[in-house]
Amino acid sequence: MDTFVDSSWYFARFTDPWIKTAPTERKVADEWLPVDQYIGGIEHAILHLLYSRFFTRAMTRVGLVQLDEPFAGLFTQGMVCHETYRDAEGGWLLPEQVKKGSDGRLVSVVDGGPVEVGRSEKMSKSKKNVVDPTQIIETYGADTARWFMLSDSPPERDLEWTEAGVEGAWRFTQRLWRMIEAALENESPALRNALNGSDDSLALRRATHKTIQGVSEDIERFRFNRAVARIYELANRVDELAPSADASARREALETITRLVSPMMPHLAEELWQRLGHGSDERGLLVDMPWPVPDPALVRDDAVTVAVQVNGKLRATISLPRDSAREAAEQAALADEHVQRAMAGKAARKVIVVPNRIINVVV
């Protein structure tokens, strides 16, 4: 049969691919379907999705399945783009067939002739603006390529493939390895779980658990670039706070970073997990470990930013201890110079306090 027909109902067939007497087993198909998440390019959203919905309605009508819609969620990802190159004859050139000449301009490595640089377009074999993944993997590793693709831009937008971007991702993998190697060199097994209760230790633990929460939410929502950015931030906090934090907080942060990068860089993460002393112990391989869970007490901030309005107009924002008493919140709001200026010397007739959120002064 034509691939158009096959690709419009394969998801229903996959629920029971061994059945030989019918296209689907109704009971099994109803148990598995609809598909939780559909991911594809924009052409899927306007063509393949339409065909699949048509087939699903037809299959429902004849009793093969019982579905209103074949897919519960749709996510349309962007395309990977790259500059295009033409030689003097107008022929397309591969990126590896182009180099910088002595004058800084691009020339063809085939004949040394000038190269015309076109706009960045979706990678295609016809225009030869493709990058051989084998070359990237041999140079930087599969983890680096995957990390760059996830970190560069939101997945629903087009990705501009650049050598500089890949090199930046590769530098982070090296930094992560050096960070853990340096920590292990300075770590005493006897003091691995030592606590000193310092402010920096608590700050590092808070940063660690907030990152767990943020990365977990971002991955669930396909915001991979934001998840990567949070991991970068945690690595920076480790560099900043680790020297004065206790050993337990440092190790927790390093193990957390290793666990959080594992979906994006599984090979590096397993190696780091081994270096951190696991793999041969009861905790086993990292891939078999459960996803880290944030401690609610450490995720929750002790201070909150509260908006202060005067007669319904925002005049200031103040920082208050979480769950401050109404009287304390009211006093802090009335003492703010911006609020006093907006009150113009008038007395407050009423102060409405919404805990941890907003204070409205009525004059």
XYZ file of C-alpha atoms in Angstrom, residues 29 324 334:
3
model
C -6.512 -0.235 20.861
C 4.636 38.180 57.500
C 3.559 52.695 54.598
